[in-house]
Amino acid sequence: MKKGNQEVAEKITFKNLRRLYFFALWTIAITIILSQLLIQYNLKQQLSDSKIINISGKQRMLSQRITKEVLILNFVSDASPKKEIAHVRNVLSLWQTNQNALENGSDSLAFPREKSEALSKLYAEIKPSFNIIVESVNLFISNLEQKNNAVDNQKLVQRILKNEGIFLSKMNEIVTQYDKEAHEKVTEQRTTEYWIFGFTLLVLVLEFFFIFKPTNKKIERLIAQLLSSQKKALKLAYDTEIISEIKENSVKELKSLNYAMENTLLYCRIAPDGSIIHVGEKFAKLLNYTKFSSNKTFSQILTIDEKEQLNIDRIIFEKQRSGWQGEIKILNREDQTIWLDLSMVPVMIKKDELELLIVCFNITERKKAQREVERLNIENSTEKINQQKIISSKIVENQENEQNRIAKEIHDGIGQMLTGLKFSLESINLDDKEKSAQKIEYLKKLSLDIIKGVRTATFNLMPPELSDHGIVSSIAKLTQELSKLTGKEILFYNKTDFDQRLDSLIEINIYRLTQEAINNAIKYAESTHIIVQLSHSETLLSIIVDDNGKGFDMAGVDKKRNSESGMGLLFMKERIQYINGRVFFNSIPGEGTRVTFNIPISKIEN
């Protein structure tokens, strides 16, 4: 009973809110319509006032024009200026028409007939002067046409001039009065608009407090009640047999989707003992299933392999209650191997009556692709291992060559010079001072050559600038020495004034990479100018080696990985990976090559 009373109260409340809502909307609509009507009316009045002021100003101009034309006609030499007289008559007629419309109103010009007391008084004051001017101009024109006494015309001209000044003065007052009244109308309109605006705001505020706010609270309460009811409904659903009904409905929906499943899915329905209830059309085509094989079990039509049949029967027996999903390999009657992603779902049709829904996806192509990927991965791994072996052997070979070269330099160069130094020292005869002095000068020069040779050998092993001053000084020294030794122009630019010290292992790798890039430009590119640029940002150190050599084809080098040039590029790629950097090659045949090394500073700073 209480619930029924509450529902009735809620209906009454919503009806009242609806009435108030419609009332508020109608009120706002009426105020907007009234405001628009008032605005349009005032705009029309303003247009009328503007036209009146314009015509009033035009009257002053026309009066001056009439006076001017009369003066010209008074002194014209032509005996009968018909054209000028006709023009004066036209202007006079227009002047009279406009003045009459201003004074008495005009429907065609939308001039009001009713005027304020001030305007009526001004028009009454200006009327005598206006009439005198009209009368005088008409007499003046008649005298001209009849060629009467010119003395009378002179008097008429003086009379026109006298009243024309009075007319202009009064007309100025009329224009001023029109402007004043138009301003008062605009002020009155603005005040009215403010009142309408305030009234509209008041309606909106009242609507908010008495309609929207109560409605919002009411809706919030209803939503809370709905959420509470939903929770109760869910609890009741789980506490009753709704789950069973949902299952039955799901089975019915599955039956209604049979047509779509027949042509799109590899599916079938089987009994728990493996006998076939129904096979989808698409699945039947894949398995070559016909009505002649309907007496066979699911495993028998799925594959001809007896082991696979036993495996499928075992899965059906063990997983008929819990379901199963996995990949199976089958062999069809044409001895073709097919891979299926099979899902077995138990479905309770009726109480104690179980069916198994089999849904499959043909993943034979995917399996082939996986095997191909595995094969390629094995090939890539083998190739990478071979490359690592080649790189390792190349490193060992380079070390051996470097050791042999240094040993040869020491034996052939420094060793022979030391031997010559020994023999020269033994051959010095102190009694012969002149020859002794010559030999001592020769020994000094030989000692300098030995020192230079030792420095060159130690520079190739480990430049002292690298450990003493860092990577910038060592690269600068490297370019200077190689420029002297090869006669090529090798320049170095520290574009961003980089002066940081890095980890010793990082610095030696950067040095060797730069050395390798320069040596490649000298040895293979046949270049005459080499530029080494070093720059950095907050997180990146960049070294660019440009040459004007013959360049090379990147695609061709990639195909010839075992060649000396290809291994040199691969050696640089492998070395820069040790310091988490990246190398980029850009070469144009016939124009030159650019090698760029990028090393992250944030990872290698001390």
Coordinates of C-alpha atoms in Angstrom, one line a residue:
M1 CA 0.0 0.0 0.0
K2 CA 2.8 2.3 0.9
K3 CA 4.6 1.5 -2.3
G4 CA 1.4 2.3 -4.3
N5 CA 1.1 5.7 -2.6
Q6 CA 4.7 6.4 -3.2
E7 CA 4.3 5.7 -7.0
V8 CA 1.2 8.0 -7.1
A9 CA 3.2 10.8 -5.3
E10 CA 6.1 10.4 -7.8
K11 CA 3.7 10.6 -10.7
I12 CA 2.2 13.8 -9.3
T13 CA 5.6 15.3 -8.7
F14 CA 6.8 14.6 -12.2
K15 CA 3.6 16.1 -13.6
N16 CA 4.1 19.2 -11.6
L17 CA 7.7 19.4 -12.7
R18 CA 6.7 19.0 -16.3
R19 CA 4.1 21.7 -16.0
L20 CA 6.7 24.0 -14.4
Y21 CA 9.2 23.1 -17.1
F22 CA 6.8 23.9 -19.9
F23 CA 5.8 27.1 -18.1
A24 CA 9.4 28.2 -17.8
L25 CA 10.1 27.4 -21.5
W26 CA 7.0 29.3 -22.6
T27 CA 7.9 32.2 -20.4
I28 CA 11.4 32.4 -21.9
A29 CA 10.0 32.0 -25.4
I30 CA 7.5 34.8 -24.9
T31 CA 10.2 37.1 -23.5
I32 CA 12.5 36.4 -26.4
I33 CA 9.6 36.9 -28.9
L34 CA 8.6 40.2 -27.2
S35 CA 12.2 41.3 -27.1
Q36 CA 12.6 40.6 -30.8
L37 CA 9.3 42.4 -31.7
L38 CA 10.4 45.4 -29.6
I39 CA 13.8 45.4 -31.2
Q40 CA 12.3 45.2 -34.7
Y41 CA 9.8 47.9 -34.0
N42 CA 12.6 50.2 -32.6
L43 CA 14.9 49.3 -35.5
K44 CA 12.0 50.3 -37.9
Q45 CA 11.6 53.6 -35.9
Q46 CA 15.3 54.2 -36.0
L47 CA 15.4 53.6 -39.8
S48 CA 12.5 56.1 -40.1
D49 CA 14.3 58.6 -37.9
S50 CA 17.5 58.1 -39.9
K51 CA 15.6 58.7 -43.1
I52 CA 13.9 61.8 -41.7
I53 CA 17.2 63.2 -40.5
N54 CA 18.7 62.5 -44.0
I55 CA 15.8 64.2 -45.8
S56 CA 16.0 67.1 -43.3
G57 CA 19.7 67.6 -44.1
K58 CA 18.8 67.2 -47.8
Q59 CA 16.3 70.1 -47.5
R60 CA 19.0 72.4 -46.3
M61 CA 21.1 71.4 -49.3
L62 CA 18.2 71.9 -51.7
S63 CA 17.4 75.3 -50.3
Q64 CA 21.0 76.4 -50.9
R65 CA 20.9 74.9 -54.3
I66 CA 17.7 76.8 -55.2
T67 CA 19.2 80.0 -54.0
K68 CA 22.4 79.4 -56.0
E69 CA 20.4 78.6 -59.2
V70 CA 18.3 81.8 -58.7
L71 CA 21.5 83.9 -58.4
I72 CA 22.9 82.3 -61.5
L73 CA 19.7 82.9 -63.4
N74 CA 19.6 86.5 -62.2
F75 CA 23.0 87.2 -63.7
V76 CA 22.8 85.0 -66.8
S77 CA 23.3 86.7 -70.1
D78 CA 21.1 84.4 -72.0
A79 CA 17.7 86.0 -72.7
S80 CA 15.7 82.8 -72.2
P81 CA 17.5 80.1 -70.2
K82 CA 14.8 77.5 -70.6
K83 CA 16.8 74.5 -69.4
E84 CA 18.0 76.3 -66.3
I85 CA 14.5 77.5 -65.4
A86 CA 13.1 73.9 -65.8
H87 CA 15.9 72.6 -63.6
V88 CA 15.0 75.2 -60.9
R89 CA 11.3 74.2 -61.1
N90 CA 12.2 70.5 -60.6
V91 CA 14.4 71.2 -57.6
L92 CA 11.8 73.5 -56.2
S93 CA 9.1 70.8 -56.6
L94 CA 11.3 68.2 -54.9
W95 CA 12.0 70.7 -52.1
Q96 CA 8.3 71.3 -51.6
T97 CA 7.4 67.6 -51.7
N98 CA 10.1 66.7 -49.1
Q99 CA 9.0 69.6 -46.8
N100 CA 5.4 68.6 -47.0
A101 CA 6.3 65.0 -46.2
L102 CA 8.4 66.1 -43.2
E103 CA 5.7 68.4 -41.9
N104 CA 2.5 66.4 -42.5
G105 CA 3.9 62.8 -42.7
S106 CA 4.1 60.4 -45.6
D107 CA 3.0 56.8 -46.0
S108 CA 5.3 56.1 -48.9
L109 CA 8.4 57.4 -47.1
A110 CA 7.2 56.0 -43.7
F111 CA 7.3 59.4 -42.1
P112 CA 5.0 59.7 -39.1
R113 CA 2.1 62.2 -39.1
E114 CA 2.3 62.7 -35.3
K115 CA 5.1 64.8 -34.0
S116 CA 6.4 66.0 -30.7
E117 CA 5.3 69.5 -29.5
A118 CA 8.8 70.8 -30.1
L119 CA 8.9 69.6 -33.7
S120 CA 5.4 71.0 -34.4
K121 CA 6.4 74.4 -33.1
L122 CA 9.6 74.4 -35.2
Y123 CA 7.7 73.5 -38.3
A124 CA 5.2 76.2 -37.6
E125 CA 8.1 78.7 -37.2
I126 CA 9.8 77.6 -40.4
K127 CA 6.7 77.6 -42.6
P128 CA 6.5 81.4 -43.3
S129 CA 10.1 81.5 -44.5
F130 CA 9.5 78.4 -46.6
N131 CA 6.3 79.8 -48.2
I132 CA 8.0 83.2 -48.9
I133 CA 10.9 81.4 -50.7
V134 CA 8.5 79.3 -52.8
E135 CA 6.4 82.3 -53.7
S136 CA 9.5 84.4 -54.5
V137 CA 11.1 81.7 -56.6
N138 CA 7.9 81.2 -58.6
L139 CA 7.5 85.0 -59.2
F140 CA 11.2 85.2 -60.2
I141 CA 10.8 82.4 -62.7
S142 CA 7.6 84.0 -64.1
N143 CA 9.4 87.3 -64.6
L144 CA 12.2 85.6 -66.4
E145 CA 9.9 83.8 -68.7
Q146 CA 7.8 87.0 -69.4
K147 CA 11.0 89.2 -69.5
N148 CA 9.5 91.7 -67.0
N149 CA 11.4 94.4 -65.1
A150 CA 14.7 93.2 -63.7
V151 CA 14.4 95.5 -60.7
D152 CA 11.5 93.3 -59.4
N153 CA 13.7 90.3 -59.7
Q154 CA 16.5 91.9 -57.7
K155 CA 14.0 92.5 -54.9
L156 CA 12.8 88.9 -55.1
V157 CA 16.4 87.7 -55.0
Q158 CA 17.1 89.8 -51.8
R159 CA 13.9 88.4 -50.3
I160 CA 15.0 84.8 -51.1
L161 CA 18.4 85.3 -49.6
K162 CA 17.0 86.8 -46.4
N163 CA 14.5 83.9 -45.8
E164 CA 16.9 81.3 -47.0
G165 CA 19.2 82.0 -44.0
I166 CA 16.2 81.8 -41.6
F167 CA 15.1 78.5 -43.2
L168 CA 18.6 77.0 -42.8
S169 CA 18.8 78.1 -39.1
K170 CA 15.3 76.6 -38.3
M171 CA 16.1 73.5 -40.3
N172 CA 19.3 73.0 -38.2
E173 CA 17.1 73.2 -35.1
I174 CA 14.7 70.6 -36.6
V175 CA 17.6 68.2 -37.4
T176 CA 19.0 68.7 -33.9
Q177 CA 15.5 68.0 -32.4
Y178 CA 15.1 64.8 -34.5
D179 CA 18.5 63.6 -33.4
K180 CA 17.7 64.3 -29.7
E181 CA 14.4 62.4 -29.9
A182 CA 16.1 59.5 -31.7
H183 CA 18.7 59.3 -28.9
E184 CA 15.9 59.3 -26.3
K185 CA 14.2 56.4 -28.1
V186 CA 17.5 54.4 -28.2
T187 CA 18.0 55.1 -24.4
E188 CA 14.4 54.0 -23.7
Q189 CA 14.9 50.8 -25.9
R190 CA 18.1 50.0 -24.0
T191 CA 16.4 50.3 -20.7
T192 CA 13.5 48.1 -21.9
E193 CA 16.0 45.5 -23.1
Y194 CA 17.7 45.5 -19.7
W195 CA 14.4 44.8 -18.0
I196 CA 13.6 42.0 -20.4
F197 CA 17.1 40.6 -20.0
G198 CA 16.8 40.7 -16.2
F199 CA 13.4 39.1 -16.3
T200 CA 14.8 36.3 -18.5
L201 CA 17.6 35.7 -16.1
L202 CA 15.2 35.7 -13.2
V203 CA 13.1 33.0 -15.0
L204 CA 16.2 30.9 -15.6
V205 CA 17.3 31.2 -11.9
L206 CA 13.8 30.3 -10.7
E207 CA 13.8 27.4 -13.2
F208 CA 17.1 26.2 -11.9
F209 CA 16.1 26.2 -8.2
F210 CA 12.5 25.0 -8.6
I211 CA 12.7 22.7 -11.6
F212 CA 16.2 21.5 -12.6
K213 CA 17.6 21.1 -9.1
P214 CA 14.6 19.1 -7.8
T215 CA 14.5 17.1 -11.0
N216 CA 18.3 16.3 -10.6
K217 CA 17.8 15.1 -7.0
K218 CA 14.8 13.0 -8.1
I219 CA 16.8 11.4 -10.9
E220 CA 19.8 10.7 -8.6
R221 CA 17.4 9.0 -6.2
L222 CA 15.9 7.0 -9.0
I223 CA 19.4 6.0 -10.4
A224 CA 20.4 4.9 -6.8
Q225 CA 17.2 2.8 -6.6
L226 CA 17.8 1.3 -10.0
L227 CA 21.4 0.3 -9.1
S228 CA 20.1 -1.2 -5.9
S229 CA 17.4 -3.1 -7.8
Q230 CA 20.0 -4.3 -10.3
K231 CA 22.1 -5.7 -7.5
K232 CA 19.1 -7.5 -6.0
A233 CA 18.1 -8.8 -9.4
L234 CA 21.6 -10.2 -10.0
K235 CA 21.6 -11.9 -6.6
L236 CA 18.2 -13.4 -7.3
A237 CA 19.4 -14.6 -10.7
Y238 CA 22.4 -16.4 -9.2
D239 CA 20.2 -17.8 -6.5
T240 CA 17.6 -19.3 -8.8
E241 CA 17.6 -21.4 -12.0
I242 CA 18.2 -18.5 -14.3
I243 CA 21.6 -19.9 -15.2
S244 CA 19.9 -23.1 -16.5
E245 CA 17.5 -21.0 -18.6
I246 CA 20.4 -19.0 -20.0
K247 CA 22.1 -22.2 -21.1
E248 CA 18.9 -23.4 -22.8
N249 CA 18.5 -20.1 -24.6
S250 CA 22.2 -20.3 -25.7
V251 CA 21.5 -23.8 -27.2
K252 CA 18.5 -22.4 -29.0
E253 CA 20.6 -19.5 -30.3
L254 CA 23.2 -21.9 -31.5
K255 CA 20.5 -23.8 -33.4
S256 CA 19.4 -20.6 -35.0
L257 CA 22.9 -19.9 -36.2
N258 CA 23.3 -23.3 -37.8
Y259 CA 22.9 -22.0 -41.4
A260 CA 25.7 -19.5 -40.9
M261 CA 27.9 -22.0 -39.2
E262 CA 27.4 -24.5 -41.9
N263 CA 29.1 -22.3 -44.5
T264 CA 31.6 -20.4 -42.4
L265 CA 32.9 -22.7 -39.6
L266 CA 34.5 -26.1 -39.4
Y267 CA 32.1 -27.6 -36.8
C268 CA 30.2 -30.7 -35.9
R269 CA 28.1 -32.1 -33.1
I270 CA 29.0 -35.5 -31.6
A271 CA 27.7 -37.6 -28.7
P272 CA 29.9 -38.4 -25.7
D273 CA 30.7 -41.8 -27.2
G274 CA 32.1 -40.2 -30.3
S275 CA 29.2 -40.9 -32.7
I276 CA 28.3 -38.1 -35.1
I277 CA 25.1 -36.2 -34.7
H278 CA 25.7 -33.5 -37.3
V279 CA 28.6 -32.3 -39.4
G280 CA 28.7 -28.8 -40.9
E281 CA 28.8 -28.5 -44.7
K282 CA 32.2 -26.9 -44.8
F283 CA 33.7 -29.4 -42.4
A284 CA 32.1 -32.3 -44.4
K285 CA 33.8 -31.0 -47.6
L286 CA 37.2 -30.9 -45.9
L287 CA 36.8 -34.4 -44.5
N288 CA 35.0 -35.9 -47.5
Y289 CA 32.2 -36.9 -45.2
T290 CA 29.0 -38.3 -46.9
K291 CA 25.9 -40.2 -45.7
F292 CA 27.7 -43.5 -46.6
S293 CA 30.2 -42.8 -43.8
S294 CA 27.6 -41.8 -41.2
N295 CA 28.1 -45.0 -39.3
K296 CA 31.6 -44.1 -38.5
T297 CA 32.8 -42.3 -35.3
F298 CA 34.2 -38.8 -35.3
S299 CA 37.8 -40.0 -35.0
Q300 CA 37.4 -42.3 -38.0
I301 CA 36.2 -39.6 -40.4
L302 CA 38.7 -37.1 -39.0
T303 CA 41.8 -39.2 -39.8
I304 CA 42.9 -42.5 -41.2
D305 CA 45.9 -42.7 -38.9
E306 CA 45.0 -45.3 -36.2
K307 CA 47.2 -43.7 -33.5
E308 CA 45.5 -40.3 -34.1
Q309 CA 42.1 -42.0 -33.9
L310 CA 43.0 -43.5 -30.5
N311 CA 44.3 -40.2 -29.3
I312 CA 41.1 -38.4 -30.4
D313 CA 38.9 -41.0 -28.8
R314 CA 40.9 -40.7 -25.5
I315 CA 40.4 -36.9 -25.5
I316 CA 36.6 -37.2 -26.1
F317 CA 36.4 -39.7 -23.3
E318 CA 38.5 -37.8 -20.8
K319 CA 37.4 -34.2 -21.6
Q320 CA 33.7 -34.6 -22.5
R321 CA 32.7 -32.8 -19.2
S322 CA 35.3 -30.1 -19.0
G323 CA 36.0 -29.4 -22.6
W324 CA 39.3 -29.3 -24.5
Q325 CA 41.2 -27.1 -26.8
G326 CA 44.4 -27.9 -28.7
E327 CA 46.1 -28.5 -32.0
I328 CA 45.9 -31.9 -33.8
K329 CA 47.5 -33.3 -36.9
I330 CA 45.3 -35.5 -39.2
L331 CA 45.8 -37.5 -42.3
N332 CA 43.0 -37.5 -44.8
R333 CA 42.1 -40.1 -47.5
E334 CA 44.4 -38.4 -50.0
D335 CA 47.3 -38.8 -47.6
Q336 CA 47.4 -35.1 -47.1
T337 CA 48.5 -33.8 -43.7
I338 CA 46.2 -31.2 -42.2
W339 CA 46.6 -29.3 -38.9
L340 CA 43.5 -28.3 -37.0
D341 CA 43.0 -26.0 -34.0
L342 CA 40.3 -28.0 -32.4
S343 CA 38.0 -26.8 -29.5
M344 CA 35.6 -29.2 -27.8
V345 CA 32.8 -27.6 -25.8
P346 CA 30.3 -29.7 -23.8
V347 CA 26.7 -28.5 -24.3
M348 CA 23.8 -29.6 -22.1
I349 CA 20.8 -29.9 -24.4
K350 CA 18.4 -31.3 -21.8
K351 CA 18.8 -32.6 -18.3
D352 CA 21.3 -35.5 -18.3
E353 CA 21.6 -35.2 -22.1
L354 CA 25.1 -34.0 -23.2
E355 CA 26.4 -33.1 -26.6
L356 CA 29.9 -32.1 -27.6
L357 CA 30.3 -29.1 -30.0
I358 CA 33.5 -29.4 -32.1
V359 CA 34.8 -26.2 -33.6
C360 CA 37.9 -26.3 -35.7
F361 CA 40.2 -23.9 -37.6
N362 CA 42.4 -25.0 -40.4
I363 CA 45.9 -23.9 -39.4
T364 CA 47.8 -25.9 -42.0
E365 CA 49.1 -22.8 -43.7
R366 CA 50.1 -21.3 -40.4
K367 CA 52.0 -24.4 -39.5
K368 CA 53.8 -24.3 -42.9
A369 CA 54.7 -20.6 -42.2
Q370 CA 55.9 -21.5 -38.7
R371 CA 58.1 -24.2 -40.1
E372 CA 59.4 -21.8 -42.8
V373 CA 60.1 -19.2 -40.1
E374 CA 62.0 -21.8 -38.0
R375 CA 64.0 -22.8 -41.0
L376 CA 64.9 -19.2 -41.8
N377 CA 65.7 -18.5 -38.1
I378 CA 68.1 -21.5 -38.2
E379 CA 69.6 -20.3 -41.4
N380 CA 69.9 -16.7 -40.0
S381 CA 71.5 -18.1 -36.8
T382 CA 73.9 -20.1 -38.8
E383 CA 74.7 -17.2 -41.0
K384 CA 75.2 -14.9 -38.0
I385 CA 77.5 -17.5 -36.4
N386 CA 79.5 -17.7 -39.6
Q387 CA 79.7 -13.9 -39.7
Q388 CA 80.9 -13.8 -36.1
K389 CA 83.5 -16.4 -36.9
I390 CA 84.6 -14.4 -40.0
I391 CA 84.7 -11.2 -37.9
S392 CA 86.6 -12.9 -35.1
S393 CA 89.1 -14.3 -37.6
K394 CA 89.3 -10.9 -39.2
I395 CA 90.0 -9.3 -35.9
V396 CA 92.7 -11.9 -35.1
E397 CA 94.1 -11.4 -38.7
N398 CA 94.1 -7.6 -38.2
Q399 CA 95.9 -8.0 -34.9
E400 CA 98.5 -10.3 -36.4
N401 CA 99.0 -8.0 -39.4
E402 CA 99.3 -5.0 -37.0
Q403 CA 101.8 -6.9 -34.9
N404 CA 103.8 -8.0 -37.9
R405 CA 103.7 -4.5 -39.3
I406 CA 104.9 -3.0 -36.0
A407 CA 107.6 -5.7 -35.7
K408 CA 108.7 -5.0 -39.3
E409 CA 108.8 -1.3 -38.6
I410 CA 110.8 -1.9 -35.5
H411 CA 113.1 -4.4 -37.2
D412 CA 113.5 -2.7 -40.6
G413 CA 113.3 0.9 -39.4
I414 CA 114.1 1.4 -35.7
G415 CA 116.3 -1.7 -35.5
Q416 CA 118.5 -0.8 -38.5
M417 CA 118.7 2.8 -37.3
L418 CA 119.8 1.6 -33.8
T419 CA 122.4 -0.7 -35.5
G420 CA 123.7 2.2 -37.6
L421 CA 123.8 4.3 -34.4
K422 CA 125.9 1.6 -32.7
F423 CA 128.4 1.4 -35.6
S424 CA 128.6 5.1 -35.9
L425 CA 129.3 5.5 -32.2
E426 CA 132.1 2.8 -32.5
S427 CA 133.6 4.5 -35.5
I428 CA 134.1 7.9 -33.8
N429 CA 137.8 8.8 -33.5
L430 CA 138.1 11.5 -30.9
D431 CA 141.5 12.4 -32.3
D432 CA 140.0 13.5 -35.5
K433 CA 137.8 16.3 -34.2
E434 CA 136.5 17.5 -37.6
K435 CA 135.1 14.0 -38.6
S436 CA 134.0 13.4 -35.1
A437 CA 131.9 16.6 -35.2
Q438 CA 130.3 15.5 -38.5
K439 CA 129.5 12.1 -37.2
I440 CA 128.0 13.6 -34.0
E441 CA 125.7 15.8 -36.2
Y442 CA 124.7 12.7 -38.2
L443 CA 124.1 10.8 -34.9
K444 CA 121.8 13.6 -33.7
K445 CA 119.8 13.4 -36.9
L446 CA 119.7 9.6 -36.7
S447 CA 118.6 9.9 -33.0
L448 CA 115.7 12.2 -34.1
D449 CA 114.7 9.7 -36.8
I450 CA 114.7 6.9 -34.2
I451 CA 112.6 8.9 -31.8
K452 CA 110.2 9.7 -34.6
G453 CA 110.0 6.0 -35.5
V454 CA 109.3 5.0 -31.9
R455 CA 106.6 7.7 -31.6
T456 CA 105.0 6.5 -34.8
A457 CA 105.0 2.9 -33.7
T458 CA 103.6 3.8 -30.2
F459 CA 101.0 6.2 -31.9
N460 CA 99.7 3.3 -34.0
L461 CA 99.4 1.1 -30.9
M462 CA 97.9 3.6 -28.5
P463 CA 98.2 7.4 -29.2
P464 CA 99.3 9.2 -26.0
E465 CA 96.8 12.0 -26.7
L466 CA 93.9 9.6 -26.2
S467 CA 94.9 8.7 -22.6
D468 CA 96.2 12.2 -21.7
H469 CA 93.7 14.6 -23.4
G470 CA 90.7 12.5 -24.6
I471 CA 89.0 11.7 -27.9
V472 CA 89.0 15.3 -29.4
S473 CA 92.8 15.7 -29.2
S474 CA 93.5 12.2 -30.4
I475 CA 91.3 12.5 -33.5
A476 CA 92.9 15.9 -34.2
K477 CA 96.4 14.4 -33.9
L478 CA 95.3 11.4 -36.1
T479 CA 94.1 13.6 -38.9
Q480 CA 97.3 15.7 -38.8
E481 CA 99.6 12.6 -38.8
L482 CA 97.7 10.8 -41.6
S483 CA 97.6 14.1 -43.7
K484 CA 101.4 14.3 -43.4
L485 CA 102.0 10.6 -44.1
T486 CA 99.6 10.4 -47.1
G487 CA 99.8 13.9 -48.6
K488 CA 96.0 14.1 -48.7
E489 CA 94.0 17.0 -47.2
I490 CA 92.5 15.6 -44.0
L491 CA 90.7 18.2 -41.9
F492 CA 89.1 17.9 -38.4
Y493 CA 86.3 20.3 -37.0
N494 CA 85.0 20.2 -33.5
K495 CA 81.8 22.0 -34.4
T496 CA 80.3 22.2 -30.9
D497 CA 83.5 22.5 -28.9
F498 CA 83.1 19.1 -27.3
D499 CA 85.6 18.7 -24.4
Q500 CA 84.2 15.9 -22.2
R501 CA 86.2 12.8 -21.2
L502 CA 84.5 9.5 -21.8
D503 CA 85.2 6.0 -20.5
S504 CA 88.6 4.7 -21.8
L505 CA 87.1 1.7 -23.5
I506 CA 84.5 3.9 -25.2
E507 CA 87.2 6.4 -26.3
I508 CA 89.5 3.8 -27.8
N509 CA 86.5 2.3 -29.8
I510 CA 85.5 5.7 -31.1
Y511 CA 89.2 6.3 -32.0
R512 CA 89.5 3.0 -33.9
L513 CA 86.2 3.5 -35.7
T514 CA 87.3 6.9 -36.9
Q515 CA 90.7 5.6 -37.8
E516 CA 89.0 2.7 -39.8
A517 CA 86.7 5.1 -41.6
I518 CA 89.6 7.4 -42.6
N519 CA 91.8 4.5 -43.7
N520 CA 88.9 3.2 -45.8
A521 CA 88.6 6.6 -47.5
I522 CA 92.3 6.6 -48.2
K523 CA 92.7 3.0 -49.2
Y524 CA 89.5 2.2 -51.1
A525 CA 87.8 5.5 -52.0
E526 CA 90.9 7.1 -53.7
S527 CA 89.8 10.4 -52.2
T528 CA 91.9 13.6 -52.0
H529 CA 89.9 15.5 -49.4
I530 CA 88.6 14.0 -46.2
I531 CA 86.6 16.0 -43.6
V532 CA 86.0 14.7 -40.0
Q533 CA 83.3 16.6 -38.1
L534 CA 82.6 16.1 -34.4
S535 CA 79.4 17.5 -32.8
H536 CA 77.3 16.7 -29.7
S537 CA 74.0 17.4 -27.9
E538 CA 73.0 16.7 -24.4
T539 CA 72.5 13.0 -25.1
L540 CA 74.4 12.2 -28.3
L541 CA 77.9 12.4 -29.7
S542 CA 78.1 12.4 -33.5
I543 CA 81.2 11.9 -35.7
I544 CA 80.9 12.3 -39.5
V545 CA 83.6 11.3 -41.9
D546 CA 83.1 12.7 -45.5
D547 CA 85.3 12.0 -48.5
N548 CA 85.2 13.0 -52.2
G549 CA 86.2 9.5 -53.4
K550 CA 84.7 7.2 -55.9
G551 CA 81.9 6.0 -53.6
F552 CA 80.3 2.6 -53.8
D553 CA 77.0 0.8 -54.2
M554 CA 75.5 -0.1 -50.8
A555 CA 73.4 -2.9 -52.2
G556 CA 76.4 -4.4 -53.9
V557 CA 78.5 -4.3 -50.8
D558 CA 75.7 -6.0 -48.7
K559 CA 75.7 -8.9 -51.2
K560 CA 79.5 -9.2 -51.0
R561 CA 79.8 -9.7 -47.2
N562 CA 82.9 -11.8 -47.5
S563 CA 84.8 -9.2 -49.5
E564 CA 87.4 -6.9 -47.8
S565 CA 85.3 -3.8 -48.1
G566 CA 82.1 -5.6 -47.0
M567 CA 83.9 -7.0 -44.0
G568 CA 85.2 -3.6 -43.1
L569 CA 81.7 -2.1 -43.0
L570 CA 80.5 -5.1 -41.0
F571 CA 83.5 -4.8 -38.6
M572 CA 82.5 -1.1 -37.9
K573 CA 78.9 -2.2 -37.3
E574 CA 80.0 -4.8 -34.8
R575 CA 82.5 -2.6 -33.0
I576 CA 80.0 0.3 -32.5
Q577 CA 77.5 -2.1 -31.0
Y578 CA 80.0 -2.6 -28.1
I579 CA 79.4 1.0 -27.0
N580 CA 75.6 1.0 -27.7
G581 CA 76.0 3.3 -30.7
R582 CA 74.8 3.3 -34.3
V583 CA 76.6 3.7 -37.7
F584 CA 75.1 5.0 -40.9
F585 CA 76.6 4.7 -44.4
N586 CA 75.6 7.0 -47.3
S587 CA 77.5 6.7 -50.5
I588 CA 76.9 7.8 -54.1
P589 CA 79.1 6.2 -56.8
G590 CA 81.3 8.9 -58.3
E591 CA 80.5 11.5 -55.7
G592 CA 81.8 10.3 -52.3
T593 CA 80.9 8.6 -49.1
R594 CA 79.7 9.7 -45.7
V595 CA 80.1 7.6 -42.5
T596 CA 78.2 8.7 -39.4
F597 CA 78.8 7.4 -35.9
N598 CA 76.2 8.2 -33.2
I599 CA 77.1 7.4 -29.6
P600 CA 74.7 8.1 -26.6
I601 CA 76.6 10.3 -24.2
S602 CA 74.3 9.7 -21.2
K603 CA 75.2 6.1 -21.2
I604 CA 79.0 6.5 -21.5
E605 CA 79.8 9.6 -19.4
N606 CA 81.8 9.1 -16.2

